[in-house]
Short mmCIF file of C-alpha atoms in Angstrom, two decimals:
data_model
loop_
_atom_site.label_atom_id
_atom_site.label_comp_id
_atom_site.label_asym_id
_atom_site.label_seq_id
_atom_site.Cartn_x
_atom_site.Cartn_y
_atom_site.Cartn_z
CA UNK A 1 0.00 0.00 0.00
CA UNK A 2 1.28 3.44 -0.91
CA UNK A 3 -0.73 6.61 -0.25
CA UNK A 4 0.51 10.09 -1.10
CA UNK A 5 -1.31 13.31 -0.24
CA UNK A 6 -0.17 16.91 -0.84
CA UNK A 7 -0.66 19.02 2.31
CA UNK A 8 0.38 22.40 0.92
CA UNK A 9 2.05 23.66 -2.24
CA UNK A 10 5.42 22.73 -0.68
CA UNK A 11 4.62 19.86 1.73
CA UNK A 12 3.66 16.29 0.82
CA UNK A 13 2.83 13.43 3.20
CA UNK A 14 3.36 9.79 2.18
CA UNK A 15 1.95 6.78 4.03
CA UNK A 16 3.13 3.31 2.95
CA UNK A 17 2.94 -0.19 4.37
CA UNK A 18 3.09 -3.88 3.48
CA UNK A 19 2.06 -7.20 5.01
CA UNK A 20 3.77 -10.57 4.40
CA UNK A 21 2.66 -14.04 5.48
CA UNK A 22 4.47 -17.35 5.06
CA UNK A 23 3.69 -20.73 6.66
CA UNK A 24 1.37 -19.17 9.20
CA UNK A 25 3.88 -16.48 10.22
CA UNK A 26 3.25 -12.86 9.37
CA UNK A 27 5.22 -9.63 9.31
CA UNK A 28 4.62 -6.11 8.17
CA UNK A 29 5.83 -2.53 8.14
CA UNK A 30 4.29 0.95 8.22
CA UNK A 31 6.03 4.20 7.26
CA UNK A 32 5.10 7.86 7.23
CA UNK A 33 7.20 10.47 5.40
CA UNK A 34 6.95 14.23 5.11
CA UNK A 35 8.66 16.04 2.22
CA UNK A 36 9.17 19.80 1.96
CA UNK A 37 10.31 21.64 -1.15
CA UNK A 38 12.83 24.22 0.00
CA UNK A 39 12.94 26.10 -3.31
CA UNK A 40 13.71 25.71 -6.98
CA UNK A 41 17.00 23.95 -6.20
CA UNK A 42 16.21 21.41 -3.48
CA UNK A 43 13.99 19.51 -1.09
CA UNK A 44 14.31 17.56 2.16
CA UNK A 45 12.36 14.65 3.64
CA UNK A 46 11.97 12.99 7.04
CA UNK A 47 10.52 9.50 7.54
CA UNK A 48 9.45 7.50 10.59
CA UNK A 49 8.38 3.87 10.46
CA UNK A 50 7.78 0.59 12.24
CA UNK A 51 9.19 -2.62 10.73
CA UNK A 52 8.31 -5.92 12.47
CA UNK A 53 7.77 -4.06 15.73
CA UNK A 54 11.05 -2.07 15.59
CA UNK A 55 11.35 1.65 14.97
CA UNK A 56 13.21 3.14 12.03
CA UNK A 57 13.88 6.67 10.86
CA UNK A 58 15.53 8.35 7.91
CA UNK A 59 16.31 11.77 6.50
CA UNK A 60 16.92 12.73 2.86
CA UNK A 61 18.35 15.83 1.23
CA UNK A 62 18.52 16.97 -2.42
CA UNK A 63 20.37 20.00 -3.74
CA UNK A 64 20.97 21.29 -7.23
CA UNK A 65 24.58 22.45 -7.50
CA UNK A 66 24.71 23.79 -11.06
CA UNK A 67 22.60 23.55 -14.19
CA UNK A 68 24.11 20.12 -14.88
CA UNK A 69 25.10 18.71 -11.46
CA UNK A 70 23.18 17.82 -8.30
CA UNK A 71 23.75 15.93 -5.05
CA UNK A 72 21.47 13.61 -3.07
CA UNK A 73 22.18 12.39 0.48
CA UNK A 74 20.27 10.22 2.96
CA UNK A 75 20.84 8.80 6.42
CA UNK A 76 18.97 5.98 8.15
CA UNK A 77 18.73 4.65 11.69
CA UNK A 78 17.07 1.28 12.34
CA UNK A 79 16.49 -0.80 15.46
CA UNK A 80 16.53 -4.61 15.25
CA UNK A 81 17.10 -7.73 17.33
CA UNK A 82 20.81 -7.62 16.57
CA UNK A 83 21.26 -3.99 17.57
CA UNK A 84 21.32 -0.56 16.01
CA UNK A 85 21.76 -0.12 12.24
CA UNK A 86 22.95 3.32 11.08
CA UNK A 87 23.41 3.90 7.37
CA UNK A 88 24.56 6.61 4.97
CA UNK A 89 24.15 7.09 1.23
CA UNK A 90 25.52 9.89 -0.94
CA UNK A 91 25.20 10.29 -4.69
CA UNK A 92 26.41 12.79 -7.26
CA UNK A 93 24.52 13.16 -10.52
CA UNK A 94 25.23 14.98 -13.75
CA UNK A 95 23.41 15.60 -17.03
CA UNK A 96 25.62 14.08 -19.72
CA UNK A 97 23.37 15.33 -22.52
CA UNK A 98 19.72 16.21 -23.09
CA UNK A 99 18.48 12.63 -22.56
CA UNK A 100 21.26 11.02 -20.47
CA UNK A 101 21.99 11.16 -16.74
CA UNK A 102 25.00 9.76 -14.91
CA UNK A 103 25.16 8.88 -11.20
CA UNK A 104 27.99 8.00 -8.84
CA UNK A 105 26.70 6.64 -5.52
CA UNK A 106 28.35 5.42 -2.33
CA UNK A 107 26.48 3.69 0.50
CA UNK A 108 27.57 2.15 3.78
CA UNK A 109 25.73 0.36 6.60
CA UNK A 110 26.94 -0.39 10.10
CA UNK A 111 25.86 -2.54 13.02
CA UNK A 112 26.15 -1.34 16.62
CA UNK A 113 25.89 -4.12 19.24
CA UNK A 114 26.02 -3.79 23.00
CA UNK A 115 27.91 -6.62 24.74
CA UNK A 116 28.53 -7.12 28.44
CA UNK A 117 31.67 -4.98 28.67
CA UNK A 118 31.82 -2.94 25.47
CA UNK A 119 30.00 -1.62 22.41
CA UNK A 120 30.89 -3.28 19.11
CA UNK A 121 30.83 -1.40 15.79
CA UNK A 122 30.98 -3.51 12.63
CA UNK A 123 30.46 -2.71 8.96
CA UNK A 124 27.38 -4.55 7.70
CA UNK A 125 27.69 -3.68 4.03
CA UNK A 126 28.93 -1.02 1.64
CA UNK A 127 29.40 -0.38 -2.03
CA UNK A 128 30.23 2.04 -4.82
CA UNK A 129 27.81 2.16 -7.74
CA UNK A 130 27.84 3.94 -11.09
CA UNK A 131 24.66 4.29 -13.16
CA UNK A 132 23.84 5.68 -16.60
CA UNK A 133 20.20 6.38 -17.50
CA UNK A 134 19.04 7.40 -20.99
CA UNK A 135 15.42 8.52 -21.30
CA UNK A 136 13.72 9.40 -24.60
CA UNK A 137 10.14 9.66 -25.83
CA UNK A 138 10.23 6.05 -27.03
CA UNK A 139 12.39 4.21 -24.49
CA UNK A 140 14.29 4.26 -21.22
CA UNK A 141 17.62 2.46 -20.81
CA UNK A 142 19.43 1.90 -17.50
CA UNK A 143 22.88 0.38 -16.96
CA UNK A 144 24.18 0.06 -13.38
CA UNK A 145 27.34 -1.53 -12.00
CA UNK A 146 28.09 -1.91 -8.29
CA UNK A 147 31.16 -3.17 -6.46
CA UNK A 148 30.59 -3.78 -2.79
CA UNK A 149 30.11 -6.00 0.22
CA UNK A 150 28.29 -8.37 0.31
CA UNK A 151 26.97 -7.99 -3.27
CA UNK A 152 28.52 -7.05 -6.59
CA UNK A 153 26.11 -6.90 -9.49
CA UNK A 154 25.28 -5.58 -12.95
CA UNK A 155 21.79 -4.34 -13.92
CA UNK A 156 20.52 -3.93 -17.49
CA UNK A 157 16.99 -2.55 -17.86
CA UNK A 158 15.02 -1.51 -20.93
CA UNK A 159 11.59 0.13 -21.03
CA UNK A 160 9.61 0.65 -24.25
CA UNK A 161 6.97 3.39 -24.47
CA UNK A 162 3.88 3.37 -26.68
CA UNK A 163 1.84 6.49 -27.40
CA UNK A 164 -1.65 5.13 -28.09
CA UNK A 165 -2.75 3.94 -25.67
CA UNK A 166 -0.33 5.14 -22.98
CA UNK A 167 1.43 1.83 -22.43
CA UNK A 168 4.94 0.72 -21.43
CA UNK A 169 6.72 -2.64 -21.41
CA UNK A 170 9.79 -3.26 -19.24
CA UNK A 171 12.50 -5.93 -19.23
CA UNK A 172 15.43 -6.12 -16.79
CA UNK A 173 18.28 -8.48 -15.91
CA UNK A 174 20.24 -8.40 -12.65
CA UNK A 175 23.41 -10.50 -12.51
CA UNK A 176 25.65 -10.63 -9.49
CA UNK A 177 27.22 -12.67 -6.74
CA UNK A 178 23.70 -13.66 -5.60
CA UNK A 179 22.78 -15.17 -8.97
CA UNK A 180 20.51 -14.09 -11.83
CA UNK A 181 17.18 -12.27 -11.49
CA UNK A 182 14.92 -11.41 -14.44
CA UNK A 183 12.04 -8.91 -14.38
CA UNK A 184 9.39 -8.12 -16.98
CA UNK A 185 6.06 -6.37 -16.92
CA UNK A 186 3.76 -3.77 -18.44
CA UNK A 187 1.78 -0.70 -17.40
CA UNK A 188 -1.11 1.10 -19.07
CA UNK A 189 -2.89 4.39 -18.39
CA UNK A 190 -6.61 3.68 -18.00
CA UNK A 191 -7.71 7.29 -17.34
CA UNK A 192 -6.08 10.69 -17.31
CA UNK A 193 -5.17 10.16 -13.62
CA UNK A 194 -4.97 6.37 -13.18
CA UNK A 195 -2.35 3.81 -14.23
CA UNK A 196 -2.38 0.04 -13.71
CA UNK A 197 0.46 -2.44 -14.18
CA UNK A 198 2.11 -5.71 -13.19
CA UNK A 199 5.70 -6.96 -12.81
CA UNK A 200 6.99 -10.53 -12.73
CA UNK A 201 10.25 -11.24 -10.84
CA UNK A 202 11.93 -14.59 -11.56
CA UNK A 203 15.26 -15.63 -10.09
CA UNK A 204 17.07 -16.84 -7.02
CA UNK A 205 14.35 -15.39 -4.77
CA UNK A 206 11.68 -17.47 -6.50
CA UNK A 207 8.70 -16.18 -8.46
CA UNK A 208 6.86 -13.02 -7.42
CA UNK A 209 4.08 -11.08 -9.14
CA UNK A 210 3.58 -7.40 -8.22
CA UNK A 211 0.35 -5.58 -9.04
CA UNK A 212 0.34 -1.79 -8.92
CA UNK A 213 -2.42 0.82 -9.18
CA UNK A 214 -1.58 4.54 -9.32
CA UNK A 215 -4.29 7.16 -8.88
CA UNK A 216 -3.03 10.73 -9.24
CA UNK A 217 -0.52 11.03 -6.36
CA UNK A 218 -1.63 7.77 -4.66
CA UNK A 219 -0.02 4.38 -5.33
CA UNK A 220 -1.16 0.89 -4.25
CA UNK A 221 1.28 -2.05 -4.55
CA UNK A 222 0.31 -5.69 -4.00
CA UNK A 223 3.24 -8.19 -4.15
CA UNK A 224 2.22 -11.86 -4.45
CA UNK A 225 4.91 -14.48 -3.78
CA UNK A 226 3.99 -17.41 -6.05
CA UNK A 227 6.88 -19.81 -5.46
CA UNK A 228 10.16 -20.13 -3.57
CA UNK A 229 11.76 -21.83 -6.58
CA UNK A 230 11.79 -21.07 -10.30
CA UNK A 231 9.11 -23.30 -11.86
CA UNK A 232 7.28 -23.01 -15.16
CA UNK A 233 3.76 -23.25 -13.72
CA UNK A 234 3.84 -20.16 -11.42
CA UNK A 235 5.69 -18.17 -14.11
CA UNK A 236 3.05 -19.09 -16.70
CA UNK A 237 0.04 -18.37 -14.49
CA UNK A 238 1.62 -15.28 -12.94
CA UNK A 239 2.05 -13.83 -16.43
CA UNK A 240 -1.16 -15.05 -18.06
CA UNK A 241 -3.72 -14.42 -15.30
CA UNK A 242 -3.07 -10.64 -14.90
CA UNK A 243 -3.13 -10.17 -18.69
CA UNK A 244 -6.39 -12.11 -19.14
CA UNK A 245 -7.98 -10.33 -16.17
CA UNK A 246 -6.99 -6.94 -17.57
CA UNK A 247 -8.24 -7.74 -21.09
CA UNK A 248 -11.55 -9.02 -19.65
CA UNK A 249 -12.10 -5.95 -17.48
CA UNK A 250 -11.15 -3.64 -20.33
CA UNK A 251 -13.43 -5.31 -22.91
CA UNK A 252 -16.45 -5.85 -20.64
CA UNK A 253 -16.31 -2.80 -18.35
CA UNK A 254 -13.89 -0.04 -19.34
CA UNK A 255 -14.52 0.05 -23.11
CA UNK A 256 -18.35 0.19 -22.75
CA UNK A 257 -18.01 2.96 -20.17
CA UNK A 258 -15.66 4.88 -22.48
CA UNK A 259 -18.07 4.48 -25.41
CA UNK A 260 -20.94 5.64 -23.20
CA UNK A 261 -18.97 8.74 -22.19
CA UNK A 262 -18.15 9.51 -25.84
CA UNK A 263 -21.79 9.08 -26.88
CA UNK A 264 -22.90 11.38 -24.06
CA UNK A 265 -20.29 13.93 -25.09
CA UNK A 266 -21.48 13.81 -28.72
CA UNK A 267 -25.09 14.20 -27.59
CA UNK A 268 -24.22 17.28 -25.52
CA UNK A 269 -22.27 18.76 -28.43
CA UNK A 270 -25.26 18.25 -30.74
CA UNK A 271 -27.60 19.86 -28.21
CA UNK A 272 -25.21 22.79 -27.78
CA UNK A 273 -24.94 23.20 -31.57
CA UNK A 274 -28.73 22.99 -31.93
CA UNK A 275 -29.20 25.70 -29.31
CA UNK A 276 -26.67 27.92 -31.07
CA UNK A 277 -28.46 27.43 -34.41
CA UNK A 278 -31.84 28.29 -32.84
CA UNK A 279 -30.39 31.38 -31.17
CA UNK A 280 -28.74 32.49 -34.44
CA UNK A 281 -32.03 31.95 -36.34
CA UNK A 282 -33.96 34.03 -33.81
CA UNK A 283 -31.36 36.78 -34.04
CA UNK A 284 -31.55 36.75 -37.83
CA UNK A 285 -35.36 36.88 -37.79
CA UNK A 286 -35.27 39.79 -35.33
CA UNK A 287 -32.82 41.64 -37.62
CA UNK A 288 -35.06 41.01 -40.66
CA UNK A 289 -38.16 42.26 -38.82
CA UNK A 290 -36.31 45.40 -37.75
CA UNK A 291 -35.20 46.04 -41.34
CA UNK A 292 -38.76 45.56 -42.65
CA UNK A 293 -40.13 48.09 -40.12
CA UNK A 294 -37.55 50.63 -41.18
#
């Protein structure tokens, strides 16, 4: 679940949460974030959440340095069974050309544990990542390479855009020390404010289908874990069922409603035109009568 609501022209509140169940055991998280636009060159955001009964907080900062360069920083603080998890992420971005962006990002995470006689500080993970994103009217291409602990990986993602109707198709591959993960999916704009889509994730984590509905500034995400292993049956049904459901809803419900709206719009236009013709005829008759009297 993802809910976003603008409070003022500069402030936006975001409420998000998710619930997960497996073998009779459940877990979930709830987060609330407040973002403020500080001006034409930056914004800042504070977030507070609860994840499996433990508190977490974060702060983010964005600043435009020049016309081509900008910086983005964030810090996190999480409580868990193992101890305290502070984290830091900093990225520097630049506009390479009109359609291409380049990023250089560094992130580090630490674990603070309290023992009987001392406090232990250990690095839990870190990495340096470089990313190039090219976005045009027809496609979006992303290439990302990260070297770090515990994961080193390469991401290749391609998104195709279609004008009529507003539809996109996305394919991505993620290859690293953890194995290979493939993603594919599609989104379509159903109204001027609403977008619906699905994403299939197949790889070392199993098979997962994610359904997403976006309404203006509100987003709703429903992840469905279909299998712990890569098998043909969940991949087939996870891909086919959302597509068939969408085609059925579109043909039986959305298209008739759209045709009804168009017919009503044409009827109103005809009535408006008829009224204008009647008014123009009356005005012409009045002018002719006035001329005859003179």
